[in-house]
Coordinates of C-alpha atoms (C1' of nucleotides) in Angstrom, one line a residue:
Chain A
M1491 CA 10.8 99.0 61.3
K1492 CA 9.7 99.7 57.8
R1493 CA 10.7 97.1 55.2
T1494 CA 13.3 98.1 52.6
E1495 CA 13.0 96.4 49.3
I1496 CA 16.1 94.5 48.4
K1497 CA 16.4 96.4 45.1
K1498 CA 16.6 99.7 47.0
L1499 CA 18.7 98.3 49.8
L1500 CA 21.5 97.2 47.5
E1501 CA 21.8 100.8 46.2
R1502 CA 22.2 102.2 49.7
T1503 CA 25.5 103.4 51.1
D1504 CA 24.4 104.7 54.5
F1505 CA 26.4 102.0 56.3
G1506 CA 25.6 101.5 60.0
S1507 CA 21.9 102.2 59.6
L1508 CA 19.4 99.8 61.0
V1509 CA 17.2 98.2 58.4
N1510 CA 14.6 95.5 57.9
V1511 CA 14.4 93.2 55.0
K1512 CA 11.8 90.5 54.2
G1513 CA 12.0 87.8 51.7
W1514 CA 12.5 84.1 50.8
V1515 CA 15.6 82.1 51.5
R1516 CA 17.5 81.0 48.4
T1517 CA 20.5 79.3 50.1
K1518 CA 22.1 79.1 53.5
R1519 CA 25.8 78.4 53.9
G1520 CA 28.5 79.0 56.4
S1521 CA 30.7 77.6 59.0
K1522 CA 30.8 76.9 62.7
N1523 CA 30.5 80.5 63.8
V1524 CA 28.8 82.4 61.1
A1525 CA 25.9 81.7 58.7
F1526 CA 25.1 83.4 55.4
I1527 CA 21.6 83.6 54.1
A1528 CA 20.9 84.7 50.5
L1529 CA 17.5 86.4 50.7
N1530 CA 15.3 87.4 47.7
D1531 CA 12.1 89.4 47.6
G1532 CA 11.5 89.5 43.9
S1533 CA 12.1 93.3 43.6
T1534 CA 15.3 92.4 41.7
I1535 CA 17.0 89.2 40.5
K1536 CA 19.8 90.0 43.0
N1537 CA 19.8 88.6 46.6
V1538 CA 20.9 90.3 49.7
Q1539 CA 23.4 88.5 51.9
V1540 CA 22.3 88.3 55.5
V1541 CA 25.1 87.5 58.0
V1542 CA 24.3 85.7 61.2
D1543 CA 26.7 85.1 64.1
R1544 CA 25.8 81.7 65.4
N1545 CA 25.1 81.3 69.1
E1546 CA 23.1 79.1 71.4
D1547 CA 20.0 81.3 71.1
N1548 CA 19.6 81.1 67.3
T1549 CA 20.7 77.5 66.7
E1550 CA 17.2 76.2 66.6
L1551 CA 16.0 79.0 64.4
L1552 CA 18.8 78.7 61.9
E1553 CA 17.9 75.0 61.5
Q1554 CA 14.6 76.1 60.1
V1555 CA 16.1 78.6 57.8
N1556 CA 16.0 76.4 54.7
T1557 CA 15.6 77.2 51.0
G1558 CA 12.1 78.5 50.5
A1559 CA 11.4 79.7 54.0
S1560 CA 10.3 83.3 54.5
L1561 CA 12.0 85.7 56.9
S1562 CA 11.9 89.1 58.4
V1563 CA 15.4 90.3 59.3
D1564 CA 16.3 93.3 61.4
G1565 CA 20.0 94.2 61.2
T1566 CA 22.7 96.7 60.4
L1567 CA 23.5 97.6 56.8
L1568 CA 27.2 97.2 56.3
E1569 CA 29.8 97.2 53.5
S1570 CA 30.4 93.6 52.7
A1571 CA 33.6 91.9 53.8
G1572 CA 33.2 89.3 51.1
S1573 CA 33.8 89.8 47.5
G1574 CA 30.5 88.8 45.9
Q1575 CA 28.5 91.8 46.9
K1576 CA 28.9 95.4 48.0
V1577 CA 26.5 95.5 50.9
E1578 CA 25.1 93.0 53.4
V1579 CA 22.9 93.0 56.5
H1580 CA 24.3 91.8 59.8
A1581 CA 21.3 90.4 61.5
T1582 CA 20.3 91.4 65.0
N1583 CA 16.9 89.7 65.0
I1584 CA 15.5 87.1 62.6
E1585 CA 11.8 86.2 62.6
L1586 CA 10.8 83.1 60.7
L1587 CA 7.6 84.1 58.9
G1588 CA 6.9 80.8 57.2
K1589 CA 9.0 77.6 57.3
A1590 CA 9.6 75.4 54.2
D1591 CA 10.3 71.8 55.1
P1592 CA 13.3 70.8 52.9
N1593 CA 12.0 67.3 52.6
E1594 CA 8.8 68.6 51.0
Y1595 CA 9.7 71.9 49.3
P1596 CA 10.3 71.0 45.6
L1597 CA 12.7 73.8 44.7
Q1598 CA 16.3 73.2 45.5
P1599 CA 19.2 75.6 45.0
K1600 CA 20.1 74.0 41.7
K1601 CA 19.0 74.1 38.2
H1602 CA 15.6 72.5 37.6
S1603 CA 14.1 71.6 34.2
L1604 CA 11.5 74.0 32.8
E1605 CA 9.2 71.0 32.3
F1606 CA 9.5 70.2 36.0
L1607 CA 8.8 73.8 37.0
R1608 CA 5.8 73.9 34.7
E1609 CA 4.2 71.2 36.9
K1610 CA 5.0 73.5 39.9
A1611 CA 3.6 76.6 38.4
H1612 CA 2.4 77.8 41.8
L1613 CA 6.0 78.0 43.0
R1614 CA 8.0 78.8 39.9
F1615 CA 7.7 82.6 40.4
R1616 CA 10.2 82.0 43.1
T1617 CA 13.0 80.9 40.7
N1618 CA 15.4 83.3 39.1
T1619 CA 14.3 82.5 35.6
F1620 CA 10.6 83.0 36.1
S1621 CA 10.9 86.1 38.3
A1622 CA 13.2 87.6 35.6
V1623 CA 10.6 86.7 32.9
A1624 CA 7.8 88.2 35.0
R1625 CA 9.7 91.5 35.6
I1626 CA 10.5 91.8 31.9
R1627 CA 6.9 91.0 31.0
H1628 CA 5.8 93.8 33.2
S1629 CA 8.3 96.2 31.7
M1630 CA 7.0 95.3 28.2
I1631 CA 3.4 95.9 29.1
F1632 CA 4.4 99.3 30.4
A1633 CA 6.7 100.1 27.4
I1634 CA 3.9 99.2 24.9
H1635 CA 1.4 101.5 26.6
K1636 CA 4.1 104.2 26.8
F1637 CA 4.9 103.9 23.1
F1638 CA 1.3 104.2 21.9
T1639 CA 0.6 107.0 24.3
E1640 CA 3.6 109.0 23.0
E1641 CA 2.4 108.3 19.5
G1642 CA -1.1 109.7 20.2
F1643 CA -3.0 106.5 20.4
F1644 CA -6.0 105.8 22.6
N1645 CA -6.3 102.4 24.3
I1646 CA -9.7 100.9 23.9
H1647 CA -11.2 97.8 25.6
T1648 CA -12.8 95.5 23.0
P1649 CA -15.2 92.9 24.2
I1650 CA -14.0 89.5 25.5
I1651 CA -17.4 87.9 24.8
T1652 CA -18.6 88.3 21.3
A1653 CA -21.4 87.1 19.2
S1654 CA -19.7 87.4 15.8
D1655 CA -18.3 84.1 14.6
A1656 CA -17.0 85.6 11.4
E1657 CA -13.6 86.9 12.4
G1658 CA -12.1 83.8 10.8
A1659 CA -9.1 83.8 13.1
G1660 CA -9.6 80.3 14.4
E1661 CA -11.7 77.9 16.5
M1662 CA -13.6 79.6 19.3
F1663 CA -14.5 78.8 22.8
Q1664 CA -18.3 78.8 23.3
V1665 CA -19.8 80.9 26.1
S1666 CA -23.1 79.7 27.4
T1667 CA -25.2 79.5 30.5
L1668 CA -27.3 76.6 29.1
D1669 CA -27.3 73.4 31.1
L1670 CA -24.9 71.1 29.2
N1671 CA -26.8 68.1 30.6
D1672 CA -30.1 69.3 29.3
I1673 CA -29.6 71.5 26.2
P1674 CA -32.8 73.0 24.8
K1675 CA -33.4 72.2 21.2
T1676 CA -35.5 73.8 18.5
E1677 CA -38.1 71.8 16.5
D1678 CA -35.5 70.8 13.9
G1679 CA -33.0 69.5 16.5
A1680 CA -30.6 72.4 16.6
V1681 CA -29.4 74.0 19.9
D1682 CA -32.0 76.7 20.8
F1683 CA -29.7 79.6 21.5
K1684 CA -32.7 81.9 22.0
Q1685 CA -32.9 80.5 25.5
D1686 CA -29.2 81.2 26.1
F1687 CA -27.9 84.2 28.1
F1688 CA -27.5 86.5 25.1
G1689 CA -30.4 85.0 23.1
K1690 CA -27.8 83.9 20.5
A1691 CA -24.6 81.9 20.3
A1692 CA -21.7 83.6 21.9
N1693 CA -17.9 83.0 22.1
L1694 CA -14.7 84.3 23.6
T1695 CA -13.0 86.7 21.3
V1696 CA -10.3 85.6 18.8
S1697 CA -9.4 89.1 17.9
G1698 CA -10.3 92.7 18.8
Q1699 CA -9.6 93.9 15.4
L1700 CA -13.0 94.4 14.0
E1701 CA -14.1 96.4 17.0
A1702 CA -10.8 98.3 17.0
E1703 CA -11.5 99.4 13.4
L1704 CA -14.7 101.0 14.6
G1705 CA -12.7 103.0 17.2
A1706 CA -10.1 104.0 14.7
L1707 CA -12.7 105.3 12.3
A1708 CA -13.5 108.0 14.9
L1709 CA -10.5 108.4 17.1
S1710 CA -8.0 107.9 14.3
K1711 CA -5.4 106.0 16.3
V1712 CA -6.4 103.3 18.8
Y1713 CA -5.0 100.1 20.1
T1714 CA -6.2 97.2 22.2
F1715 CA -4.1 95.1 24.6
G1716 CA -6.2 92.3 25.8
P1717 CA -6.7 88.5 26.3
T1718 CA -7.4 86.5 23.2
F1719 CA -8.7 82.9 23.0
R1720 CA -8.2 80.3 20.4
A1721 CA -9.6 76.8 20.8
E1722 CA -7.2 75.3 18.3
N1723 CA -5.7 72.0 19.2
S1724 CA -2.2 73.4 18.8
N1725 CA 0.6 71.7 20.6
T1726 CA 3.7 73.8 19.8
T1727 CA 6.2 76.0 21.6
R1728 CA 4.6 79.1 20.3
H1729 CA 0.8 78.6 20.6
L1730 CA -1.5 79.2 23.6
A1731 CA -5.2 78.8 23.9
E1732 CA -5.3 82.0 26.0
F1733 CA -2.8 84.7 25.1
W1734 CA -2.5 88.5 25.1
M1735 CA -2.5 90.5 21.9
I1736 CA -1.8 94.1 21.0
E1737 CA -3.8 95.4 18.1
P1738 CA -3.3 98.9 16.9
E1739 CA -5.6 100.3 14.2
V1740 CA -5.0 103.5 12.4
A1741 CA -7.2 105.6 10.2
F1742 CA -5.7 107.5 7.1
C1743 CA -2.9 104.9 7.1
D1744 CA -1.7 102.6 4.3
I1745 CA 0.3 99.3 4.4
Y1746 CA 3.6 101.2 4.3
E1747 CA 2.8 103.4 7.3
D1748 CA 1.5 100.3 9.0
M1749 CA 4.9 98.6 8.5
D1750 CA 6.7 101.6 9.8
L1751 CA 4.5 101.5 12.9
A1752 CA 5.2 97.9 13.5
E1753 CA 9.0 98.3 13.1
D1754 CA 9.1 101.4 15.3
M1755 CA 7.0 99.8 18.0
L1756 CA 9.2 96.6 18.1
K1757 CA 12.4 98.6 18.2
Y1758 CA 11.0 101.0 20.9
V1759 CA 10.1 98.2 23.3
I1760 CA 13.3 96.3 22.7
Q1761 CA 15.3 99.4 23.4
Y1762 CA 13.2 99.9 26.5
A1763 CA 14.2 96.4 27.7
L1764 CA 17.8 97.1 27.2
D1765 CA 17.5 100.4 29.1
H1766 CA 15.5 99.0 32.1
C1767 CA 15.8 95.3 32.4
M1768 CA 19.6 94.7 32.0
D1769 CA 20.0 92.7 35.3
D1770 CA 17.3 90.2 34.2
L1771 CA 18.5 90.1 30.6
E1772 CA 22.0 89.3 31.7
F1773 CA 20.8 86.5 33.9
L1774 CA 18.7 85.1 31.1
S1775 CA 21.6 85.4 28.7
K1776 CA 23.8 83.3 31.0
R1777 CA 21.0 80.8 31.5
L1778 CA 20.7 80.4 27.7
Q1779 CA 24.4 80.0 27.2
D1780 CA 24.6 77.5 30.0
E1781 CA 21.8 75.6 28.4
E1782 CA 23.3 75.6 25.0
K1783 CA 26.9 74.8 26.0
N1784 CA 26.5 71.2 25.0
K1785 CA 25.3 72.2 21.5
K1786 CA 27.6 72.4 18.5
A1787 CA 28.9 75.9 17.9
D1788 CA 26.8 76.4 14.7
E1789 CA 23.6 75.3 16.5
R1790 CA 23.9 77.8 19.3
S1791 CA 21.8 80.9 19.2
M1792 CA 23.2 84.4 19.2
E1793 CA 24.0 85.8 22.7
L1794 CA 20.7 87.4 23.9
I1795 CA 21.7 91.0 24.4
E1796 CA 23.7 91.0 21.2
K1797 CA 20.7 89.6 19.4
L1798 CA 18.5 92.4 20.7
K1799 CA 20.9 95.0 19.6
F1800 CA 21.3 93.3 16.3
V1801 CA 17.6 93.8 15.6
L1802 CA 17.7 97.5 16.6
D1803 CA 20.7 98.2 14.3
K1804 CA 19.3 97.4 10.9
P1805 CA 16.1 98.2 9.1
F1806 CA 13.8 95.2 8.7
E1807 CA 13.9 93.7 5.2
R1808 CA 10.7 94.4 3.3
I1809 CA 9.8 92.1 0.4
T1810 CA 6.6 91.0 -1.4
Y1811 CA 5.3 87.5 -1.3
T1812 CA 6.2 87.2 -5.0
E1813 CA 9.8 88.2 -4.4
A1814 CA 10.0 85.7 -1.5
I1815 CA 8.8 83.0 -3.8
N1816 CA 11.4 83.8 -6.3
I1817 CA 14.2 83.8 -3.7
L1818 CA 12.9 80.5 -2.3
R1819 CA 12.5 78.9 -5.7
N1820 CA 16.2 79.6 -6.5
S1821 CA 17.5 78.8 -3.0
K1822 CA 19.9 76.0 -2.4
P1823 CA 17.6 73.9 -0.1
N1824 CA 14.8 74.1 -2.8
K1825 CA 17.1 73.0 -5.6
K1826 CA 18.6 70.3 -3.4
K1827 CA 15.1 69.2 -2.4
K1828 CA 15.8 69.8 1.3
F1829 CA 12.5 71.5 1.9
Q1830 CA 9.8 69.2 3.0
F1831 CA 7.4 71.3 1.0
P1832 CA 9.2 72.3 -2.3
I1833 CA 8.4 75.7 -3.8
D1834 CA 7.1 75.0 -7.3
G1835 CA 4.8 77.9 -8.0
W1836 CA 3.0 81.0 -7.0
G1837 CA 0.0 80.9 -4.7
A1838 CA 0.7 78.4 -2.0
D1839 CA 1.2 79.6 1.6
L1840 CA 4.7 79.7 2.9
Q1841 CA 5.6 77.0 5.5
S1842 CA 7.5 77.5 8.7
E1843 CA 10.7 76.1 7.0
H1844 CA 10.4 78.7 4.2
E1845 CA 10.0 81.6 6.6
R1846 CA 12.9 80.4 8.7
Y1847 CA 15.1 80.2 5.6
L1848 CA 14.3 83.8 4.6
V1849 CA 14.9 85.2 8.1
E1850 CA 17.7 83.1 9.5
K1851 CA 19.7 82.1 6.4
H1852 CA 19.0 84.5 3.5
F1853 CA 18.5 88.0 5.1
K1854 CA 19.7 87.2 8.6
K1855 CA 17.4 89.8 10.1
P1856 CA 13.7 90.4 10.6
V1857 CA 11.7 90.3 7.4
I1858 CA 8.3 91.9 6.6
L1859 CA 6.4 90.0 3.9
T1860 CA 3.7 91.8 2.0
D1861 CA 1.2 91.4 -0.8
Y1862 CA 0.1 87.8 -0.2
P1863 CA -2.2 86.0 -2.6
R1864 CA -5.7 87.0 -1.7
D1865 CA -6.9 83.4 -1.6
I1866 CA -4.9 82.6 1.5
K1867 CA -5.7 85.7 3.5
A1868 CA -8.8 87.1 5.4
F1869 CA -11.8 88.7 3.7
Y1870 CA -11.2 92.2 5.2
M1871 CA -7.7 92.8 3.7
K1872 CA -7.5 95.5 1.0
Q1873 CA -7.3 94.1 -2.5
N1874 CA -4.5 95.3 -4.8
D1875 CA -5.3 96.4 -8.4
D1876 CA -3.7 93.2 -9.8
G1877 CA -6.8 91.3 -8.7
K1878 CA -4.6 88.6 -7.2
T1879 CA -3.0 89.9 -4.1
V1880 CA -4.0 91.8 -0.9
R1881 CA -2.2 94.4 1.2
A1882 CA -1.2 92.0 4.0
M1883 CA 2.0 92.2 6.0
D1884 CA 3.6 89.6 8.2
V1885 CA 6.6 90.4 10.4
L1886 CA 8.9 87.4 10.7
F1887 CA 11.4 87.1 13.5
P1888 CA 14.2 84.5 13.9
Q1889 CA 13.3 81.5 16.0
I1890 CA 9.7 82.8 16.7
G1891 CA 8.5 83.0 13.1
E1892 CA 5.4 85.2 12.7
I1893 CA 5.4 87.8 15.5
I1894 CA 3.0 90.3 13.8
G1895 CA 0.3 89.8 11.2
G1896 CA -1.5 92.8 9.8
S1897 CA -2.9 94.5 6.7
Q1898 CA -4.4 97.6 5.2
R1899 CA -8.2 97.0 5.5
E1900 CA -10.6 97.0 2.6
D1901 CA -12.4 100.3 2.8
D1902 CA -14.5 100.0 -0.4
Y1903 CA -18.0 98.9 0.5
D1904 CA -18.7 97.0 -2.7
K1905 CA -15.3 95.2 -2.8
L1906 CA -15.7 94.2 0.8
Q1907 CA -19.2 92.9 0.3
Q1908 CA -18.2 91.0 -2.8
R1909 CA -15.4 89.4 -0.9
M1910 CA -17.7 88.4 2.0
I1911 CA -20.0 86.7 -0.5
E1912 CA -17.1 84.8 -2.1
M1913 CA -15.8 83.6 1.2
D1914 CA -19.2 82.8 2.8
I1915 CA -18.9 85.4 5.5
P1916 CA -22.5 86.0 6.8
Q1917 CA -23.3 89.7 6.1
E1918 CA -26.3 89.8 8.4
S1919 CA -24.4 89.4 11.6
M1920 CA -21.6 91.8 10.3
W1921 CA -23.9 94.6 9.3
W1922 CA -22.2 97.0 11.7
Y1923 CA -18.8 96.3 10.2
L1924 CA -20.1 96.9 6.6
E1925 CA -21.8 100.0 7.6
T1926 CA -18.5 101.7 8.6
R1927 CA -17.6 101.5 4.8
K1928 CA -20.9 103.1 4.0
F1929 CA -20.5 106.3 6.1
G1930 CA -17.2 108.2 5.9
S1931 CA -15.0 105.3 5.0
V1932 CA -11.3 106.0 4.9
P1933 CA -8.2 104.0 4.2
H1934 CA -7.0 102.4 7.4
A1935 CA -4.6 99.7 8.6
G1936 CA -3.5 97.8 11.6
F1937 CA -1.9 94.7 12.9
G1938 CA -1.8 92.1 15.7
L1939 CA 1.2 91.5 17.9
G1940 CA 1.4 88.3 19.9
F1941 CA 2.6 89.6 23.3
E1942 CA 3.9 86.2 24.5
R1943 CA 5.9 85.8 21.2
L1944 CA 7.5 89.2 21.9
I1945 CA 8.4 88.0 25.4
L1946 CA 9.8 84.8 23.9
F1947 CA 12.1 86.7 21.7
L1948 CA 13.2 89.2 24.4
T1949 CA 13.9 86.6 27.1
G1950 CA 15.4 83.9 24.8
M1951 CA 13.0 81.3 26.3
G1952 CA 12.2 78.4 24.1
N1953 CA 8.6 77.6 25.0
I1954 CA 5.7 80.0 25.2
R1955 CA 4.4 78.2 28.2
D1956 CA 7.3 79.6 30.1
V1957 CA 6.6 83.3 29.4
I1958 CA 3.1 83.4 30.8
A1959 CA 2.4 82.6 34.5
F1960 CA -0.5 80.3 33.9
P1961 CA -0.4 78.8 30.4
R1962 CA -3.6 77.5 28.8
T1963 CA -2.9 74.8 26.3
P1964 CA -4.9 71.7 25.2
L1965 CA -5.4 69.4 28.3
N1966 CA -3.6 71.9 30.6
C1967 CA -5.7 74.1 33.0
E1968 CA -4.3 73.1 36.3
F1969 CA -3.3 76.4 37.9
Chain B
rU1268 C1' -5.0 66.4 14.7
rC1269 C1' -0.4 64.0 12.5
rC1270 C1' 4.9 62.3 13.1
rU1271 C1' 9.1 61.3 16.3
rC1272 C1' 11.3 60.8 21.0
rC1273 C1' 11.1 60.4 26.4
rU1274 C1' 9.3 58.3 31.5
rU1275 C1' 14.9 54.9 36.6
rA1276 C1' 16.1 58.2 44.1
rG1277 C1' 13.1 64.6 46.2
rC1278 C1' 15.7 66.9 41.4
rU1279 C1' 19.0 66.2 36.9
rC1280 C1' 20.5 62.0 34.7
rA1281 C1' 23.8 57.1 33.6
rG1282 C1' 22.6 52.0 33.3
rU1283 C1' 26.7 48.2 27.5
rU1284 C1' 24.4 42.5 23.8
rG1285 C1' 18.5 40.8 28.4
rG1286 C1' 22.3 38.2 33.4
rU1287 C1' 22.5 37.7 39.5
rU1288 C1' 22.7 42.9 45.4
rA1289 C1' 20.1 49.4 40.7
rG1290 C1' 24.3 53.9 40.0
rA1291 C1' 26.4 59.3 40.0
rG1292 C1' 25.9 64.6 41.1
rC1293 C1' 22.8 67.8 43.8
rA1294 C1' 19.1 68.0 47.8
rC1295 C1' 18.6 65.7 52.7
rC1296 C1' 20.9 63.5 57.6
rU1297 C1' 25.6 63.2 60.8
rG1298 C1' 30.4 65.4 61.8
rA1299 C1' 34.6 68.9 60.6
rC1300 C1' 35.7 74.1 59.4
rU1301 C1' 37.2 81.8 62.0
rG1302 C1' 33.6 85.4 56.2
rU1303 C1' 30.9 81.9 52.8
rU1304 C1' 29.3 83.1 47.2
rA1305 C1' 24.7 77.1 44.1
rA1306 C1' 30.9 77.2 50.4
rU1307 C1' 34.3 73.1 51.1
rC1308 C1' 35.8 68.3 53.2
rA1309 C1' 34.5 63.2 55.4
rG1310 C1' 30.5 59.6 56.1
rG1311 C1' 25.2 57.9 55.3
rG1312 C1' 21.1 55.4 49.7
rU1313 C1' 16.2 57.4 50.9
rG1314 C1' 13.7 53.3 44.6
rU1315 C1' 6.0 50.8 42.6
rC1316 C1' 12.8 51.4 37.2
rC1317 C1' 5.1 55.4 34.6
rU1318 C1' 0.8 51.5 34.5
rA1319 C1' -1.2 46.7 32.8
rG1320 C1' -0.3 42.5 30.1
rG1321 C1' 3.2 39.4 27.2
rU1322 C1' 8.0 36.8 25.5
rU1323 C1' 12.1 34.5 28.4
rC1324 C1' 15.6 30.1 32.7
rA1325 C1' 16.2 35.5 33.6
rA1326 C1' 13.2 42.1 31.8
rG1327 C1' 15.1 48.8 34.0
rU1328 C1' 16.6 46.7 29.1
rC1329 C1' 12.6 43.1 24.2
rC1330 C1' 7.0 43.1 22.4
rU1331 C1' 1.7 45.0 22.8
rA1332 C1' -1.8 48.5 24.9
rG1333 C1' -2.7 52.6 28.0
rA1334 C1' -1.3 57.2 30.8
rG1335 C1' 1.8 61.5 31.3
rG1336 C1' 5.6 64.8 29.2
rA1337 C1' 8.7 66.9 25.2
rG1338 C1' 10.1 68.2 20.2
rG1339 C1' 8.6 68.9 15.0
rA1340 C1' 4.4 69.8 11.5
rG1341 C1' -0.4 72.0 10.6
rC1342 C1' -3.6 76.2 12.4
rC1343 C1' -1.8 81.2 13.7
rA1344 C1' -0.2 85.8 17.2

RNA sequence: UCCUCCUUAGCUCAGUUGGUUAGAGCACCUGACUGUUAAUCAGGGUGUCCUAGGUUCAAGUCCUAGAGGAGGAGCCA
C-alpha cells in the first residue's frame, strides 16, 4: 500500500479507508487492552495517533515500539473517539522498521535543553523544535526566491572560491592544495603560491557582492543566495563561520529605493511565514512562552506571532547616523551614564547597546540607519557631497541587531579609485571591479541579508546555532 | 580575542555555614488500569559529583591549573 504523508492524512475525511503511514514513534501510552502510538514523519509538526488493540500476537512487537523507533503501519482511517485529534489510524498490521533501544536513545518524550540537542545534532531533526525550524527555514528559502522572481530579479551564482582578498568583510578561510607539512617557499621566505592550485592565494568567499555588482550592471536586477564564510573568532548567539546570505544588487537604484527593497522583502517573507507556517509558528510561540515563564513580566519577549504582525503593521523608522547620535546623546541612559560606551561625539561606530536602545526602547520598531561616517564603512560605498558620510544603510531588528547591511555603491571611477588608495585596497587585483566604473557606469545599490538572522527572528530562537542544521563556529565542526 | 557564569543519575536540576549512607521530577524496569493525549496510580536508584593537584580530622561544597559548555562584548550578516 502506498504511504500517505501524515500532513495529508490528517486532512482526510474518507473514514473507513485502508491507509499506510510510516514514521518515528514520539510516545506510546495506553492501558491493558489498547495502546496509543503518536507517530510523526516530519511532514507536519502534528502527530498521527495509531490505535492498537493489544493481543498475544502483538505483545512482543509493542514492547519494541519505543520513542524513536520507526514503523510502517497499515490500518483503517477513522474519526477519533478521543478528544485530542480528529482522525486516527486503527492498526491492522505494524511493521517495526527500525528499533530504538530506550536505554540508549538519547531523546526522551520531554523537554531537552538546546545545548544538549546541539551535541546530538544528528538526531535533533527529530524533535518538534528543530523540525519546525527546518520547515520554516525551507519556506523562507522559497519565499525569498519567489519575492525576487516576482520583482523581476535574476538569481546568479557567485563564486565560493575567490582570489580577491579585498572585500574587507572579515577574516578569510584559505583554500589551498599545498602540502601543509611541506609548504613551498620563495627565495625571500614567503609561501610560494605560484605552486598552488590556482597559482595564487585563494580563499572562501566572505561576500558575493562585488561579483553581484558585475551582474547588476548588465541584468539590472540580480541577487545571490549562497554560502558565506568568515574565519572570525566570534563566539556569540548571532555569528557563524559558515552562513547563508542573500545579496540583491540593483542598477539605476539609489539608497532610498534600496531601503524600500529591503523593507518590502522583509515584510513579504514574514507575511509568507504567517500564511504558510502557522502550525510551526504556534508551536514555537508556545515553546518560547514556556521557556520564559520564569522570567519577570517586563523581561519577557513579545508573543512570537504578535511580534511578526507588529513588524508588518508599521513602516520601519528611517533616520541618519547623525540623527541617531543626537537621540542617543540626549537619551536617559547616556545622561545617567548607563551606557558602557557613552556617546560624546560624532564619528564613532554605534555599539550593540546603542542599536538596541534605538530599536527596542526609543522607536520600538525596526530602524534603518543611513549616512554613516565614511571612515567606519567600506571603500565601495557612495560618498555624500558633505565629504564626511557615505550612503550606507543598516536595518536593525529587535533582539537580532543588524539583520541587513547595505549601501549605494560608488559609481564614480575617480572617487572609487581615490578611496581605494586611501584605504590601502590593492587596485591591481581589483582591476575588473574598477573597470565597471569606466564603461557605462550607473548608480546602483544593494544589501546583504543574513539568512540565519532572519530565521532567528521568525522562529524566536535565541541562538543562531539552533537555526542551521550543522552550525560551524570556532572549535565546532563535529557533524 | 576579552569578561562573567556553569559542569552532580540517561535527561532537567536541587544539594544550606565544609559534616557522616548523595536527592527530586522525567526516562527506564515491575505491577495495576476498558480510549489515552508528554496517560494515571503503586513499587524499584541506575552516580568517576568534569579532570588533576592542594587545604582540612572531614570536600559535591574551599583554593590552583586544565578540559568542555553557556551568556555578554568586539568583529559583522
